[in-house]
């Protein structure tokens, strides 16, 4: 059974920081984590890409978070992080981890359960 387990969300004031983590696990089945990403969805909005990182650590960011958020990963731990600085009320959303996992015979995309980030003004 494959799981993406997120942590690190919470309530923070404008200008504050949070660090999200997402660890992939696959019940002992060998796999490789390829692209990993963070998305977010605010009430009434579509889910949007926040940041993506490849296995070789190339990164992509949404324009709205460039210069404030940093995505990173630890390949040995199959974990992706999102450091969020200078948070704004418009960053309030449920943040979802997403990962492409390669198994012996297949590549499959997975989502985490989501973690709430609330930025108060």
PDB file of C-alpha atoms in Angstrom:
ATOM      1  CA  UNK A   1       0.000   0.000   0.000  1.00  0.00           C
ATOM      2  CA  UNK A   2       1.400   3.369  -1.061  1.00  0.00           C
ATOM      3  CA  UNK A   3       1.070   6.379   1.182  1.00  0.00           C
ATOM      4  CA  UNK A   4       2.148  10.007   1.024  1.00  0.00           C
ATOM      5  CA  UNK A   5       2.094  11.320   4.574  1.00  0.00           C
ATOM      6  CA  UNK A   6       2.125  15.086   4.983  1.00  0.00           C
ATOM      7  CA  UNK A   7       2.906  17.139   8.058  1.00  0.00           C
ATOM      8  CA  UNK A   8       3.726  20.693   9.075  1.00  0.00           C
ATOM      9  CA  UNK A   9       0.594  22.653   8.333  1.00  0.00           C
ATOM     10  CA  UNK A  10      -1.009  25.017  10.805  1.00  0.00           C
ATOM     11  CA  UNK A  11      -1.964  28.575  11.653  1.00  0.00           C
ATOM     12  CA  UNK A  12       0.550  31.391  11.242  1.00  0.00           C
ATOM     13  CA  UNK A  13       0.430  35.161  11.101  1.00  0.00           C
ATOM     14  CA  UNK A  14       1.179  37.191   7.986  1.00  0.00           C
ATOM     15  CA  UNK A  15       4.903  37.271   7.398  1.00  0.00           C
ATOM     16  CA  UNK A  16       5.496  34.049   9.262  1.00  0.00           C
ATOM     17  CA  UNK A  17       6.978  30.751   8.093  1.00  0.00           C
ATOM     18  CA  UNK A  18       5.987  27.112   7.926  1.00  0.00           C
ATOM     19  CA  UNK A  19       7.720  23.988   6.656  1.00  0.00           C
ATOM     20  CA  UNK A  20       5.720  21.191   5.121  1.00  0.00           C
ATOM     21  CA  UNK A  21       7.007  17.639   4.797  1.00  0.00           C
ATOM     22  CA  UNK A  22       5.744  14.709   2.759  1.00  0.00           C
ATOM     23  CA  UNK A  23       7.152  11.201   3.088  1.00  0.00           C
ATOM     24  CA  UNK A  24       6.368   8.447   0.606  1.00  0.00           C
ATOM     25  CA  UNK A  25       6.134   4.834   1.672  1.00  0.00           C
ATOM     26  CA  UNK A  26       5.146   1.670  -0.176  1.00  0.00           C
ATOM     27  CA  UNK A  27       4.924  -1.171   2.355  1.00  0.00           C
ATOM     28  CA  UNK A  28       8.273  -2.702   1.459  1.00  0.00           C
ATOM     29  CA  UNK A  29       7.753  -2.643  -2.320  1.00  0.00           C
ATOM     30  CA  UNK A  30      10.837  -1.263  -4.095  1.00  0.00           C
ATOM     31  CA  UNK A  31      10.253   1.983  -5.953  1.00  0.00           C
ATOM     32  CA  UNK A  32      11.888   5.210  -7.079  1.00  0.00           C
ATOM     33  CA  UNK A  33      10.332   8.589  -6.411  1.00  0.00           C
ATOM     34  CA  UNK A  34      10.582  10.701  -9.554  1.00  0.00           C
ATOM     35  CA  UNK A  35       8.891  14.111  -9.752  1.00  0.00           C
ATOM     36  CA  UNK A  36       7.501  15.323  -6.441  1.00  0.00           C
ATOM     37  CA  UNK A  37       5.353  18.404  -6.033  1.00  0.00           C
ATOM     38  CA  UNK A  38       3.147  20.502  -3.821  1.00  0.00           C
ATOM     39  CA  UNK A  39      -0.268  21.718  -4.918  1.00  0.00           C
ATOM     40  CA  UNK A  40      -2.781  23.808  -3.033  1.00  0.00           C
ATOM     41  CA  UNK A  41      -6.503  24.385  -3.134  1.00  0.00           C
ATOM     42  CA  UNK A  42      -8.314  27.281  -1.510  1.00  0.00           C
ATOM     43  CA  UNK A  43     -12.103  27.220  -0.985  1.00  0.00           C
ATOM     44  CA  UNK A  44     -13.903  27.856  -4.261  1.00  0.00           C
ATOM     45  CA  UNK A  45     -10.691  27.596  -6.285  1.00  0.00           C
ATOM     46  CA  UNK A  46      -9.172  24.914  -8.447  1.00  0.00           C
ATOM     47  CA  UNK A  47      -6.178  22.957  -7.238  1.00  0.00           C
ATOM     48  CA  UNK A  48      -3.013  24.667  -8.441  1.00  0.00           C
ATOM     49  CA  UNK A  49       0.649  23.749  -8.668  1.00  0.00           C
ATOM     50  CA  UNK A  50       2.805  25.485  -6.069  1.00  0.00           C
ATOM     51  CA  UNK A  51       6.191  23.901  -6.753  1.00  0.00           C
ATOM     52  CA  UNK A  52       7.694  20.812  -8.369  1.00  0.00           C
ATOM     53  CA  UNK A  53      11.091  19.161  -8.015  1.00  0.00           C
ATOM     54  CA  UNK A  54      12.604  16.440 -10.170  1.00  0.00           C
ATOM     55  CA  UNK A  55      14.743  13.627  -8.834  1.00  0.00           C
ATOM     56  CA  UNK A  56      17.806  15.565 -10.008  1.00  0.00           C
ATOM     57  CA  UNK A  57      16.462  18.571  -8.068  1.00  0.00           C
ATOM     58  CA  UNK A  58      15.402  20.826 -10.920  1.00  0.00           C
ATOM     59  CA  UNK A  59      12.631  23.049  -9.588  1.00  0.00           C
ATOM     60  CA  UNK A  60       9.571  24.891 -10.879  1.00  0.00           C
ATOM     61  CA  UNK A  61       7.526  27.432  -8.934  1.00  0.00           C
ATOM     62  CA  UNK A  62       4.243  29.214  -9.363  1.00  0.00           C
ATOM     63  CA  UNK A  63       4.811  32.927  -9.965  1.00  0.00           C
ATOM     64  CA  UNK A  64       2.854  33.749  -6.819  1.00  0.00           C
ATOM     65  CA  UNK A  65       5.367  31.980  -4.559  1.00  0.00           C
ATOM     66  CA  UNK A  66       8.694  32.645  -6.288  1.00  0.00           C
ATOM     67  CA  UNK A  67      11.209  34.109  -3.886  1.00  0.00           C
ATOM     68  CA  UNK A  68       9.164  33.096  -0.829  1.00  0.00           C
ATOM     69  CA  UNK A  69       8.809  29.299  -1.040  1.00  0.00           C
ATOM     70  CA  UNK A  70      11.548  26.709  -1.496  1.00  0.00           C
ATOM     71  CA  UNK A  71      10.974  23.092  -2.454  1.00  0.00           C
ATOM     72  CA  UNK A  72      13.621  20.492  -1.623  1.00  0.00           C
ATOM     73  CA  UNK A  73      13.889  16.735  -1.274  1.00  0.00           C
ATOM     74  CA  UNK A  74      15.808  13.952   0.392  1.00  0.00           C
ATOM     75  CA  UNK A  75      16.007  11.057  -2.047  1.00  0.00           C
ATOM     76  CA  UNK A  76      17.299   8.647   0.592  1.00  0.00           C
ATOM     77  CA  UNK A  77      14.160   9.282   2.671  1.00  0.00           C
ATOM     78  CA  UNK A  78      11.752   9.676  -0.278  1.00  0.00           C
ATOM     79  CA  UNK A  79      10.665  12.921   1.313  1.00  0.00           C
ATOM     80  CA  UNK A  80       9.840  16.309  -0.165  1.00  0.00           C
ATOM     81  CA  UNK A  81       9.750  19.571   1.759  1.00  0.00           C
ATOM     82  CA  UNK A  82       8.222  22.985   1.202  1.00  0.00           C
ATOM     83  CA  UNK A  83       9.721  25.864   3.147  1.00  0.00           C
ATOM     84  CA  UNK A  84       7.239  28.733   3.118  1.00  0.00           C
ATOM     85  CA  UNK A  85       8.439  32.176   4.179  1.00  0.00           C
ATOM     86  CA  UNK A  86       6.818  35.615   4.150  1.00  0.00           C
ATOM     87  CA  UNK A  87       3.408  33.997   4.187  1.00  0.00           C
ATOM     88  CA  UNK A  88       0.386  35.990   3.068  1.00  0.00           C
ATOM     89  CA  UNK A  89      -3.336  35.487   3.740  1.00  0.00           C
ATOM     90  CA  UNK A  90      -3.757  34.484   0.092  1.00  0.00           C
ATOM     91  CA  UNK A  91      -1.503  31.486   0.769  1.00  0.00           C
ATOM     92  CA  UNK A  92      -4.270  30.027   2.931  1.00  0.00           C
ATOM     93  CA  UNK A  93      -5.284  26.678   1.440  1.00  0.00           C
ATOM     94  CA  UNK A  94      -5.111  22.929   1.816  1.00  0.00           C
ATOM     95  CA  UNK A  95      -1.682  21.872   0.572  1.00  0.00           C
ATOM     96  CA  UNK A  96      -1.361  18.502  -1.140  1.00  0.00           C
ATOM     97  CA  UNK A  97       1.746  16.464  -1.820  1.00  0.00           C
ATOM     98  CA  UNK A  98       1.984  14.732  -5.193  1.00  0.00           C
ATOM     99  CA  UNK A  99       4.512  12.180  -6.396  1.00  0.00           C
ATOM    100  CA  UNK A 100       5.308  10.022  -9.403  1.00  0.00           C
ATOM    101  CA  UNK A 101       6.533   6.651  -8.147  1.00  0.00           C
ATOM    102  CA  UNK A 102       8.233   4.129 -10.429  1.00  0.00           C
ATOM    103  CA  UNK A 103       7.761   0.486  -9.534  1.00  0.00           C
ATOM    104  CA  UNK A 104       9.227  -2.492 -11.432  1.00  0.00           C
ATOM    105  CA  UNK A 105       6.561  -2.545 -14.133  1.00  0.00           C
ATOM    106  CA  UNK A 106       4.653   0.710 -13.750  1.00  0.00           C
ATOM    107  CA  UNK A 107       4.742   4.422 -13.057  1.00  0.00           C
ATOM    108  CA  UNK A 108       1.907   5.765 -10.965  1.00  0.00           C
ATOM    109  CA  UNK A 109       0.932   9.147  -9.581  1.00  0.00           C
ATOM    110  CA  UNK A 110      -0.159   9.562  -5.960  1.00  0.00           C
ATOM    111  CA  UNK A 111      -1.681  12.280  -3.788  1.00  0.00           C
ATOM    112  CA  UNK A 112      -1.371  12.925  -0.081  1.00  0.00           C
ATOM    113  CA  UNK A 113      -4.357  13.578   2.148  1.00  0.00           C
ATOM    114  CA  UNK A 114      -3.697  17.310   2.402  1.00  0.00           C
ATOM    115  CA  UNK A 115      -2.619  19.594   5.222  1.00  0.00           C
ATOM    116  CA  UNK A 116      -4.285  22.896   6.097  1.00  0.00           C
ATOM    117  CA  UNK A 117      -2.262  26.099   6.043  1.00  0.00           C
ATOM    118  CA  UNK A 118      -3.994  29.187   7.408  1.00  0.00           C
ATOM    119  CA  UNK A 119      -2.369  32.621   7.347  1.00  0.00           C
ATOM    120  CA  UNK A 120      -4.058  35.240   9.493  1.00  0.00           C
ATOM    121  CA  UNK A 121      -3.924  38.932   8.663  1.00  0.00           C
TER     122      UNK A 121
END
